[in-house]
mmCIF file of N, CA and C in Angstrom:
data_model
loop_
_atom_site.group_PDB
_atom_site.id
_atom_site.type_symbol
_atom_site.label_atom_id
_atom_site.label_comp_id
_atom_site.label_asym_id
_atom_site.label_seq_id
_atom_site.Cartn_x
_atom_site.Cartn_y
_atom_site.Cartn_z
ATOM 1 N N UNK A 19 -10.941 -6.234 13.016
ATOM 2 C CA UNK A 19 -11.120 -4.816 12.844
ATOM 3 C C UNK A 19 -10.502 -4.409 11.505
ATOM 4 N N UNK A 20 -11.038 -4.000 10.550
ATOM 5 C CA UNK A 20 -10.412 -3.303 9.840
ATOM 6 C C UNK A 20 -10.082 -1.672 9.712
ATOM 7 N N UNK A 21 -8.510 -1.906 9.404
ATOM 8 C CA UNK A 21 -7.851 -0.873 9.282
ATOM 9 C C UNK A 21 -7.886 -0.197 7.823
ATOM 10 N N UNK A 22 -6.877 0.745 7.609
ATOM 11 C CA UNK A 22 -6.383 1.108 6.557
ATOM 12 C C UNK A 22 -4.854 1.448 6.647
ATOM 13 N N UNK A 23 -4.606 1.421 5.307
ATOM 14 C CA UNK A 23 -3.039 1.006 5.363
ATOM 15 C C UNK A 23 -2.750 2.500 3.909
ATOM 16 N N UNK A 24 -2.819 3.144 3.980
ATOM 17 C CA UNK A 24 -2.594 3.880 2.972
ATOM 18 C C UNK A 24 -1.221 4.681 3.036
ATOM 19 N N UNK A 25 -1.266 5.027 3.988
ATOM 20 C CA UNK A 25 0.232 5.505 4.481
ATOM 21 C C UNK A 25 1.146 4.503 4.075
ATOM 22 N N UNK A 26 1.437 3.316 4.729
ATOM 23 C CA UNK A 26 2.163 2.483 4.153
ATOM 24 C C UNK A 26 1.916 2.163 2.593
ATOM 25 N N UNK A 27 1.193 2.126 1.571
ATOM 26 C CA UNK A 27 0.970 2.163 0.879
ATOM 27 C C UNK A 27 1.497 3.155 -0.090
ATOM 28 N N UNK A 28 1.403 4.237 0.176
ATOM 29 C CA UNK A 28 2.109 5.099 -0.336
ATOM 30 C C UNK A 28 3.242 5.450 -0.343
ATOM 31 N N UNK A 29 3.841 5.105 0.730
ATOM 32 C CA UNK A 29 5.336 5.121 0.516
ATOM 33 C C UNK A 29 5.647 3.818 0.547
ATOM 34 N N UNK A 30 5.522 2.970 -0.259
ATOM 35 C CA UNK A 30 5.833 1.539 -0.791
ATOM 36 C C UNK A 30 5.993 1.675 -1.798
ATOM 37 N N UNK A 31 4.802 2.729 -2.641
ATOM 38 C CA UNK A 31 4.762 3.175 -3.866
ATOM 39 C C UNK A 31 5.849 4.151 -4.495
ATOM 40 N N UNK A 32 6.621 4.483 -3.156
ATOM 41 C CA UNK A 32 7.478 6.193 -3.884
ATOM 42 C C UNK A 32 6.692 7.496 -3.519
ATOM 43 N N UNK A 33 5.721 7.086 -3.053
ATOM 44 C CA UNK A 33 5.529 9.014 -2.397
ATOM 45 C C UNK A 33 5.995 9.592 -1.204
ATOM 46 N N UNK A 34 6.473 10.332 -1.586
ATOM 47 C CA UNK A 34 7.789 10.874 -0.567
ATOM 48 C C UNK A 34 6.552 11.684 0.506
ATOM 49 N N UNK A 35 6.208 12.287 -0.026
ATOM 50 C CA UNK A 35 5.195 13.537 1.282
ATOM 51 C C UNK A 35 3.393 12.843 0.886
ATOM 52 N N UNK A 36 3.357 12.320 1.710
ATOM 53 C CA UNK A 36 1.707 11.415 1.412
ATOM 54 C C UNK A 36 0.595 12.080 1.597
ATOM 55 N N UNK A 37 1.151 13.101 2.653
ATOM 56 C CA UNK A 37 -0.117 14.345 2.950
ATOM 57 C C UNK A 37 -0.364 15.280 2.052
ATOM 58 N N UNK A 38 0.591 15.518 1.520
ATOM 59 C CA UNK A 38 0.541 16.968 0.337
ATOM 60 C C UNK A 38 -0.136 15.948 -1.026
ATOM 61 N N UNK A 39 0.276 14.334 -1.371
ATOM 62 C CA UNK A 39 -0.288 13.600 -2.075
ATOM 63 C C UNK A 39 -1.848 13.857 -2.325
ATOM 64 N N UNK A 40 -2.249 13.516 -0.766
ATOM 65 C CA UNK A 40 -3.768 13.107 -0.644
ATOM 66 C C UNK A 40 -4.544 14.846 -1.090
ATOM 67 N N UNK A 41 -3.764 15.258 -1.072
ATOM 68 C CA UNK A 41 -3.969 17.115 -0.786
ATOM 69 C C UNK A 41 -4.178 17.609 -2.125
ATOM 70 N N UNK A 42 -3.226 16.896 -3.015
ATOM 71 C CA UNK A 42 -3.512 17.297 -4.292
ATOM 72 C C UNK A 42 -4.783 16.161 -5.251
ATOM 73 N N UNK A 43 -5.128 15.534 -4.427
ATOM 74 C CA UNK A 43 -6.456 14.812 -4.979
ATOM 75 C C UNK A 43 -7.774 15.342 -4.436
ATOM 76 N N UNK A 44 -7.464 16.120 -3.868
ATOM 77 C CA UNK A 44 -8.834 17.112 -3.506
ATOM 78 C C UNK A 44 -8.891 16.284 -2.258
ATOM 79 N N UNK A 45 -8.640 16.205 -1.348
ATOM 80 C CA UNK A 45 -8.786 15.174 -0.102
ATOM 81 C C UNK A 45 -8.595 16.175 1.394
ATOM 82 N N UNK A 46 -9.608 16.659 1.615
ATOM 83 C CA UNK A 46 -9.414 17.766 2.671
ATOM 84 C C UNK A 46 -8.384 17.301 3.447
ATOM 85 N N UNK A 47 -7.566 18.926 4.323
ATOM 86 C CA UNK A 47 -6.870 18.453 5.087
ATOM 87 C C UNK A 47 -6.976 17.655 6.488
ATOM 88 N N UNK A 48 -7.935 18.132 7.121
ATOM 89 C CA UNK A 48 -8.234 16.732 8.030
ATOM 90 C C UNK A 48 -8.044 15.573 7.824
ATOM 91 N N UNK A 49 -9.047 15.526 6.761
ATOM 92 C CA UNK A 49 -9.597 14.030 6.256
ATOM 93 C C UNK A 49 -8.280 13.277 6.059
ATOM 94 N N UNK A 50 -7.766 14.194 5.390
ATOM 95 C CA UNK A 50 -5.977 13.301 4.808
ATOM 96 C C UNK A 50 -5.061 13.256 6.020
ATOM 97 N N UNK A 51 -5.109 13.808 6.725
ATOM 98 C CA UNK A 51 -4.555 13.339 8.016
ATOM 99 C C UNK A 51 -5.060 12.033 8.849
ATOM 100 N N UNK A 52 -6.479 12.042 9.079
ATOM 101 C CA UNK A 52 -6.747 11.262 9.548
ATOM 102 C C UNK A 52 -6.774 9.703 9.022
ATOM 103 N N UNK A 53 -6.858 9.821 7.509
ATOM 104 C CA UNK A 53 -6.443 8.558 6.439
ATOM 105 C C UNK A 53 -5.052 8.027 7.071
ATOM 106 N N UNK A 54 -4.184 9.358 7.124
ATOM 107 C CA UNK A 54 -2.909 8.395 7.271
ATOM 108 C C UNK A 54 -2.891 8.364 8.245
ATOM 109 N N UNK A 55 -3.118 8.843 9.390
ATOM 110 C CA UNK A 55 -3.644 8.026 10.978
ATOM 111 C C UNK A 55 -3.962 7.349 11.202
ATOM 112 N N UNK A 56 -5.211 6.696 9.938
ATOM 113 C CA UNK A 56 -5.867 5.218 10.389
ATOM 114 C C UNK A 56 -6.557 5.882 11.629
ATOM 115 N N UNK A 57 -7.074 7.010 11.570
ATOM 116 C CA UNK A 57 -8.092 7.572 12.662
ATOM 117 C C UNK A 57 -9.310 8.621 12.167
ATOM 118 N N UNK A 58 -10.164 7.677 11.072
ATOM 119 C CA UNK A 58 -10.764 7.783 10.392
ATOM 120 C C UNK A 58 -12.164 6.391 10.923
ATOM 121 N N UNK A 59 -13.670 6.566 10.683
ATOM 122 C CA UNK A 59 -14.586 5.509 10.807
ATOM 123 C C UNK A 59 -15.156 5.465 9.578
ATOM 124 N N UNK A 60 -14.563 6.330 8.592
ATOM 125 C CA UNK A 60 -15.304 6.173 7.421
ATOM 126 C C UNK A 60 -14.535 6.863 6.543
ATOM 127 N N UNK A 61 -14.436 6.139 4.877
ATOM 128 C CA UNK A 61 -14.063 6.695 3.948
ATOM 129 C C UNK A 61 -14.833 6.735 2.571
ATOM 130 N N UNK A 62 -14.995 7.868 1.592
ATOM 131 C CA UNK A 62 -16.010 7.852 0.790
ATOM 132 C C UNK A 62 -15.353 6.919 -0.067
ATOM 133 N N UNK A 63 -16.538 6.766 -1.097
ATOM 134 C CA UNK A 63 -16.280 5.497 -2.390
ATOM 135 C C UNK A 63 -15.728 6.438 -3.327
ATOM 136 N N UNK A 64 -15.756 7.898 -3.263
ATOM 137 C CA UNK A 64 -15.100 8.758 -4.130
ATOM 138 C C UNK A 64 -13.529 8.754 -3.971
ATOM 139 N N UNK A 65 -12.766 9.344 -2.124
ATOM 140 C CA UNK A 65 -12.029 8.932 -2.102
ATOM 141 C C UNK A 65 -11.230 7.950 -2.294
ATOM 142 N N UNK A 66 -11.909 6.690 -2.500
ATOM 143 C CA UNK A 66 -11.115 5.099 -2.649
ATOM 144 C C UNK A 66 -10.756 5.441 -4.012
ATOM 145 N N UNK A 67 -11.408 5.414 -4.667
ATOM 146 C CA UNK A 67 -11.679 5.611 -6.497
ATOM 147 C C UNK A 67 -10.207 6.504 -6.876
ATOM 148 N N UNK A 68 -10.600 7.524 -6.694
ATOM 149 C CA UNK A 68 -9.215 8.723 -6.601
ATOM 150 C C UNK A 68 -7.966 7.839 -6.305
ATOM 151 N N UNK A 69 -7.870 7.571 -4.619
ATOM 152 C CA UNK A 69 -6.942 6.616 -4.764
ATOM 153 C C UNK A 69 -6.232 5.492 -5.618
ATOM 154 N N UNK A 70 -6.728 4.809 -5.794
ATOM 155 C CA UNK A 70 -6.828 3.746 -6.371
ATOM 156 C C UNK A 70 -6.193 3.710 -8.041
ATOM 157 N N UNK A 71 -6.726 4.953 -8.456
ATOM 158 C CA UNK A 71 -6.596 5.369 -9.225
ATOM 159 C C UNK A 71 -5.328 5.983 -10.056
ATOM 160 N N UNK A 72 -4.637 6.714 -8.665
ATOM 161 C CA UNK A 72 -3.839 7.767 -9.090
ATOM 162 C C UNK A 72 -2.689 6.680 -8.600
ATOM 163 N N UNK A 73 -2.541 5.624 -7.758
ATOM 164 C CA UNK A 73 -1.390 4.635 -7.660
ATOM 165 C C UNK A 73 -1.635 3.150 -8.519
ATOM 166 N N UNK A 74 -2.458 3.278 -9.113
ATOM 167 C CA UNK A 74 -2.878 1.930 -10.030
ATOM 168 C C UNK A 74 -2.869 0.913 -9.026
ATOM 169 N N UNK A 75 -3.524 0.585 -7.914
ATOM 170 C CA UNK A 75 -4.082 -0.164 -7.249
ATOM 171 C C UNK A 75 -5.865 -0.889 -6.766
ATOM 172 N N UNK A 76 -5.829 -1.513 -5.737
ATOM 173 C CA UNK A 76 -7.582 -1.826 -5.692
ATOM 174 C C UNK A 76 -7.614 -1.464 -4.228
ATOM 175 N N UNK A 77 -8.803 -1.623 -3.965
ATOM 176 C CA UNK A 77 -9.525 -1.003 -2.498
ATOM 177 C C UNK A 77 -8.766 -2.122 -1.525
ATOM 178 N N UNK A 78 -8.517 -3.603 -2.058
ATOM 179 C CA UNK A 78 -7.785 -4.458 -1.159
ATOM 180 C C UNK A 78 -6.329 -3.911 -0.683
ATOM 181 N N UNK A 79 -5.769 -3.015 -1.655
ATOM 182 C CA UNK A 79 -4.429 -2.715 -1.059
ATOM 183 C C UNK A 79 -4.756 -1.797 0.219
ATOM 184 N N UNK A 80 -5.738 -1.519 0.030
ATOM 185 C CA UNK A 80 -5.934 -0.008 0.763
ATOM 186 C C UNK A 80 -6.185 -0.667 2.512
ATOM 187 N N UNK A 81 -7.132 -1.145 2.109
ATOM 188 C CA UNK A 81 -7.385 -2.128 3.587
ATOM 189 C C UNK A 81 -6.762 -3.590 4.075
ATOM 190 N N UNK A 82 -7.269 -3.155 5.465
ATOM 191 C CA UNK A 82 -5.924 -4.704 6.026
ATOM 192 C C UNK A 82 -7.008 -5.262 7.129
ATOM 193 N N UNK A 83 -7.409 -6.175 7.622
ATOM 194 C CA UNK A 83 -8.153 -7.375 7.967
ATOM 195 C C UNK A 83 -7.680 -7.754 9.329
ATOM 196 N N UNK A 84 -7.708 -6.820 11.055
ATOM 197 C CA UNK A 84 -6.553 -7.311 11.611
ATOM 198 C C UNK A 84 -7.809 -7.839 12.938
ATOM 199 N N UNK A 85 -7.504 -8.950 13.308
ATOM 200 C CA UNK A 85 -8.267 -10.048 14.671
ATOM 201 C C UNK A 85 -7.244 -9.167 15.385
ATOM 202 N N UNK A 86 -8.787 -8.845 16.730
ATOM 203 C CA UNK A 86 -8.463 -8.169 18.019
ATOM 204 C C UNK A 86 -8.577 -9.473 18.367
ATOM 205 N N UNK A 87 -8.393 -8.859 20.094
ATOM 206 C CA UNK A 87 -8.600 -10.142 20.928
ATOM 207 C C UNK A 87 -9.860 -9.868 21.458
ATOM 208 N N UNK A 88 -10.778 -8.915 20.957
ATOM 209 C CA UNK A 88 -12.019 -9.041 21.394
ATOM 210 C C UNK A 88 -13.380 -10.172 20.405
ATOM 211 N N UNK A 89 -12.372 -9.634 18.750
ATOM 212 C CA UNK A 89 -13.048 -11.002 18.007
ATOM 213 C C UNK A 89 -12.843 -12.505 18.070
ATOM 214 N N UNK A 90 -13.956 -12.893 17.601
ATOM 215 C CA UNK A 90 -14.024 -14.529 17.056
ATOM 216 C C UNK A 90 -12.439 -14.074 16.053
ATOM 217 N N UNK A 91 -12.432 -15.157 15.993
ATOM 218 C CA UNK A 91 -10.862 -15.309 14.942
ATOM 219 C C UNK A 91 -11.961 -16.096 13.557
ATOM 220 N N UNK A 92 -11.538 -15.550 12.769
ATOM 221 C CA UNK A 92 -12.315 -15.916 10.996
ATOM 222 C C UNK A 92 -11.779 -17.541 10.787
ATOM 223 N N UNK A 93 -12.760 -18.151 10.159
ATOM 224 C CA UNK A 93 -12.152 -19.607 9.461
ATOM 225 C C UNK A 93 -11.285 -18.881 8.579
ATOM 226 N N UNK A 94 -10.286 -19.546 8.849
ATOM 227 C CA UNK A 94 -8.856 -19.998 7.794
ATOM 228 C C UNK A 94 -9.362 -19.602 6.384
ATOM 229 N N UNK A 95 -10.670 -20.170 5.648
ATOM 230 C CA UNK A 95 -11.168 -19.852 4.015
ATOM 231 C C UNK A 95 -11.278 -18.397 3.748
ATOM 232 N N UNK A 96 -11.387 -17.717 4.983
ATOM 233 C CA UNK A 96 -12.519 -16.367 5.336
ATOM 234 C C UNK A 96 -12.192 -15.361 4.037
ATOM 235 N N UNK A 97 -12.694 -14.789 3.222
ATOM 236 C CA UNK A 97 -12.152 -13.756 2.451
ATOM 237 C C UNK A 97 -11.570 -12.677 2.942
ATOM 238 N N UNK A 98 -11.983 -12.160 4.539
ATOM 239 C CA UNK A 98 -11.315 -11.416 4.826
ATOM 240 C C UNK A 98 -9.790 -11.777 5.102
ATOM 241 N N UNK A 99 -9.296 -12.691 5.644
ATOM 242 C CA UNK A 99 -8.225 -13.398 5.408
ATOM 243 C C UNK A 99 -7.328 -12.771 4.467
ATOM 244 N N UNK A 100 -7.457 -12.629 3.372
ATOM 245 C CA UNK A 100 -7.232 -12.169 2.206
ATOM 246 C C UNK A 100 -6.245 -10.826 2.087
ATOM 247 N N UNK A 101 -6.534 -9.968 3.118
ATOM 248 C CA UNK A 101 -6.648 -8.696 3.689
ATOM 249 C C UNK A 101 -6.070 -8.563 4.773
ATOM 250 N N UNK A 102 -5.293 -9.492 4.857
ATOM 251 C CA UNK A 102 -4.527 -9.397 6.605
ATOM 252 C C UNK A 102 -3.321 -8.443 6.497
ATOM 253 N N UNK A 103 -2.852 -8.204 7.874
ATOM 254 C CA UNK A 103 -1.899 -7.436 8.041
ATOM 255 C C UNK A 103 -0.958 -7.706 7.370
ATOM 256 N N UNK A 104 -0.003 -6.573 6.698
ATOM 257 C CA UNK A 104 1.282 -7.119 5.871
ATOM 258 C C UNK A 104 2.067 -6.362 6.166
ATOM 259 N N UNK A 105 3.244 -6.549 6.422
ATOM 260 C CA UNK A 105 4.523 -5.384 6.779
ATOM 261 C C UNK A 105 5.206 -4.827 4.773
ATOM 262 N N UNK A 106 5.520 -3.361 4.778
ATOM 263 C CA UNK A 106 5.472 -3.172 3.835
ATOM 264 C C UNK A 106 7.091 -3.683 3.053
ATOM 265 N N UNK A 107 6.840 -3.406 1.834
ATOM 266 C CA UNK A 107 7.405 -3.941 0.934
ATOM 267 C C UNK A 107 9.304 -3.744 1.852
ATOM 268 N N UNK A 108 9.512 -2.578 1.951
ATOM 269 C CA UNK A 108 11.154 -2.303 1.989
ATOM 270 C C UNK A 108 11.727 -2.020 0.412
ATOM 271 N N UNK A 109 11.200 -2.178 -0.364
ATOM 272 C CA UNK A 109 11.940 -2.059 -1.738
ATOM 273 C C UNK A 109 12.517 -0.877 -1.556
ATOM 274 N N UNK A 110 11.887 0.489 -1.596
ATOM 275 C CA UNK A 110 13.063 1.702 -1.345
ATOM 276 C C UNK A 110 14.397 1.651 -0.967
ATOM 277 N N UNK A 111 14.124 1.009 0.845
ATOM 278 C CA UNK A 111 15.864 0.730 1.027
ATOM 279 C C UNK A 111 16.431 0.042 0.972
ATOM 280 N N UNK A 112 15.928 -1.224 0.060
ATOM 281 C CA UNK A 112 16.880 -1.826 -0.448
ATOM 282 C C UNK A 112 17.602 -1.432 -1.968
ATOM 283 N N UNK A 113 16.614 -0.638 -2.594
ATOM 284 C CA UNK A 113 16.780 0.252 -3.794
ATOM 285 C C UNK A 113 18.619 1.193 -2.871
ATOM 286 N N UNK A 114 18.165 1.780 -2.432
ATOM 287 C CA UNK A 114 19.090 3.102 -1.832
ATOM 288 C C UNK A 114 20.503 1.840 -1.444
ATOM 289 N N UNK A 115 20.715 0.722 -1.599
ATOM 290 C CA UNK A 115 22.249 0.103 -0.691
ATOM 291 C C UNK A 115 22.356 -0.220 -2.453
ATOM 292 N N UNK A 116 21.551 -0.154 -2.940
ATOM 293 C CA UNK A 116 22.260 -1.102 -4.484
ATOM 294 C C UNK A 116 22.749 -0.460 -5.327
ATOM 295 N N UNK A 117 24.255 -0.817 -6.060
ATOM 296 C CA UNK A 117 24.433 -0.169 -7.457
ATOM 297 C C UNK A 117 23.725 0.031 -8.348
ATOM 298 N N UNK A 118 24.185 1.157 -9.040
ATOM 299 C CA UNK A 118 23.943 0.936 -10.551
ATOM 300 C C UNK A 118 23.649 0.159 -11.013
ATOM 301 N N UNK A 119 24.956 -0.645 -11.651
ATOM 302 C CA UNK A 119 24.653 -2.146 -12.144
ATOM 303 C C UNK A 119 23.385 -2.565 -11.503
ATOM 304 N N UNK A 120 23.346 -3.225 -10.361
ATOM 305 C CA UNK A 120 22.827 -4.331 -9.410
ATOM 306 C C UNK A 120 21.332 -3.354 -10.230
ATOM 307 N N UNK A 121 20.928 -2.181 -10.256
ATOM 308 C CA UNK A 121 19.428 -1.820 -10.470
ATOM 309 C C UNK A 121 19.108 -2.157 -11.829
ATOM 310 N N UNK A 122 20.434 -2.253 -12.684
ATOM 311 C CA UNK A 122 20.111 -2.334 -14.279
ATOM 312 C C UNK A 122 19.869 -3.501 -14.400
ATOM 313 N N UNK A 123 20.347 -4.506 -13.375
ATOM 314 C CA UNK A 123 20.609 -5.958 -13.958
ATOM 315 C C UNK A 123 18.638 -6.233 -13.594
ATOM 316 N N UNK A 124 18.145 -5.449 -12.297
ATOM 317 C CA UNK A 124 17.033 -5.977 -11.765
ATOM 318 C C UNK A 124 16.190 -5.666 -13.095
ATOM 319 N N UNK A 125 16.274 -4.218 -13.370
ATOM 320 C CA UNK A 125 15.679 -3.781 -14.343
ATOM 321 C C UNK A 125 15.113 -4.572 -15.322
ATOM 322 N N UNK A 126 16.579 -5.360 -16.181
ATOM 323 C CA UNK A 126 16.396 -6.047 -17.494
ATOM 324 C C UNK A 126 15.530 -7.219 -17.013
ATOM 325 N N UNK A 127 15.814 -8.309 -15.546
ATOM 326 C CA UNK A 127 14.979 -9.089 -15.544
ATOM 327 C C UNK A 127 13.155 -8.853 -15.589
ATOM 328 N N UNK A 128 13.487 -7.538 -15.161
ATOM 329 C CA UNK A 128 11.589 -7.244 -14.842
ATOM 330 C C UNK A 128 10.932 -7.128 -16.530
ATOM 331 N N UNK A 129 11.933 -6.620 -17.361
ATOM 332 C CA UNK A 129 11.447 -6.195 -18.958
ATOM 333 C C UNK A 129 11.738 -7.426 -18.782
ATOM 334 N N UNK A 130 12.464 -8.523 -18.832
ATOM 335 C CA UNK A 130 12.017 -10.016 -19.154
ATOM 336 C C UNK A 130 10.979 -10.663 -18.717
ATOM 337 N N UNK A 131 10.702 -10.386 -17.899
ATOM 338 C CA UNK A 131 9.122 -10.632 -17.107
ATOM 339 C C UNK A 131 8.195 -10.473 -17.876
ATOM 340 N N UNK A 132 8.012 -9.380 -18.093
ATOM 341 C CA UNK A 132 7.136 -8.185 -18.559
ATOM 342 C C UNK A 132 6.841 -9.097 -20.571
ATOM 343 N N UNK A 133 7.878 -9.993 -20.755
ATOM 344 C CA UNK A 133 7.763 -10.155 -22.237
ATOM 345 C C UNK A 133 7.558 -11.491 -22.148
ATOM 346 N N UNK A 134 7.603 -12.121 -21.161
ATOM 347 C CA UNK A 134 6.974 -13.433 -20.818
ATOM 348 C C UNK A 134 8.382 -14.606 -20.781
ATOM 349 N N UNK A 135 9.306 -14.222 -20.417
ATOM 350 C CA UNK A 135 10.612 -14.606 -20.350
ATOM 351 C C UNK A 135 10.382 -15.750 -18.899
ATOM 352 N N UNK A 136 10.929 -16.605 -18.773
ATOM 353 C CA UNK A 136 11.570 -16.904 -17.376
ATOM 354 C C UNK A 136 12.314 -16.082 -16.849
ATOM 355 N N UNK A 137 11.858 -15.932 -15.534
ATOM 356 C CA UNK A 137 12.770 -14.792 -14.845
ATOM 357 C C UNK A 137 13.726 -15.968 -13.858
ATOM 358 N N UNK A 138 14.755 -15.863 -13.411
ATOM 359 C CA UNK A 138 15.748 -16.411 -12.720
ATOM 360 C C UNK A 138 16.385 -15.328 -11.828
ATOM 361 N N UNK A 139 16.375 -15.397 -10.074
ATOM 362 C CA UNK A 139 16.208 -14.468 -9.616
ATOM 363 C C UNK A 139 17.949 -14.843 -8.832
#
């Protein structure tokens, strides 16, 4: 069955209020409720786009790939596979227990990343 995961998504990303988010992308209020309900049977290719857009992501973040027990279970290769359930990041609260320091030090490794450095974690 596929789901959608946007809620989690968005606050993985840092959006604190996800409804007033979707609200300011022109995303009726229903509709944006029911997105982050995951009690939705359909979403436009306009909405994805918008999305997608405004968090610099792809339509794969958006959706998640989850075997009922009423389906066949996918071969192992399956592309949907790809798309399976994921529990979200946690970076926020682990952000919120760490110093100063401890964020500057993460910081500089990511600009080392970012410049093609070995990162050492």
């Amino acid at each position: 069955m596929m789901n959608l995961r946007i809620k989690q998504l968005l606050v993985a990303k840092g959006v604190r209020y996800p409804f007033s988010w979707l609200r300011k992308l022109s995303i009726g209020h229903v509709m944006a409720h029911r997105l982050l309900d995951n009690k939705t049977k359909r979403i436009s290719i306009a909405h994805i786009g918008a999305i997608c857009q405004a968090i610099n992501c792809t339509p794969n973040d958006i959706f998640e790939w989850e075997v009922t027990e009423k389906e066949n279970p996918l071969p192992e290769n399956h592309h949907l596979n790809t798309i399976a359930p994921r529990t979200p990041s946690g970076i926020l609260e682990r952000l919120k227990d760490m110093t100063e320091e401890e964020i500057l030090a993460w910081e500089r490794r990511l600009e080392g990343a970012e410049e093609g450095e070995e990162v050492i974690s």
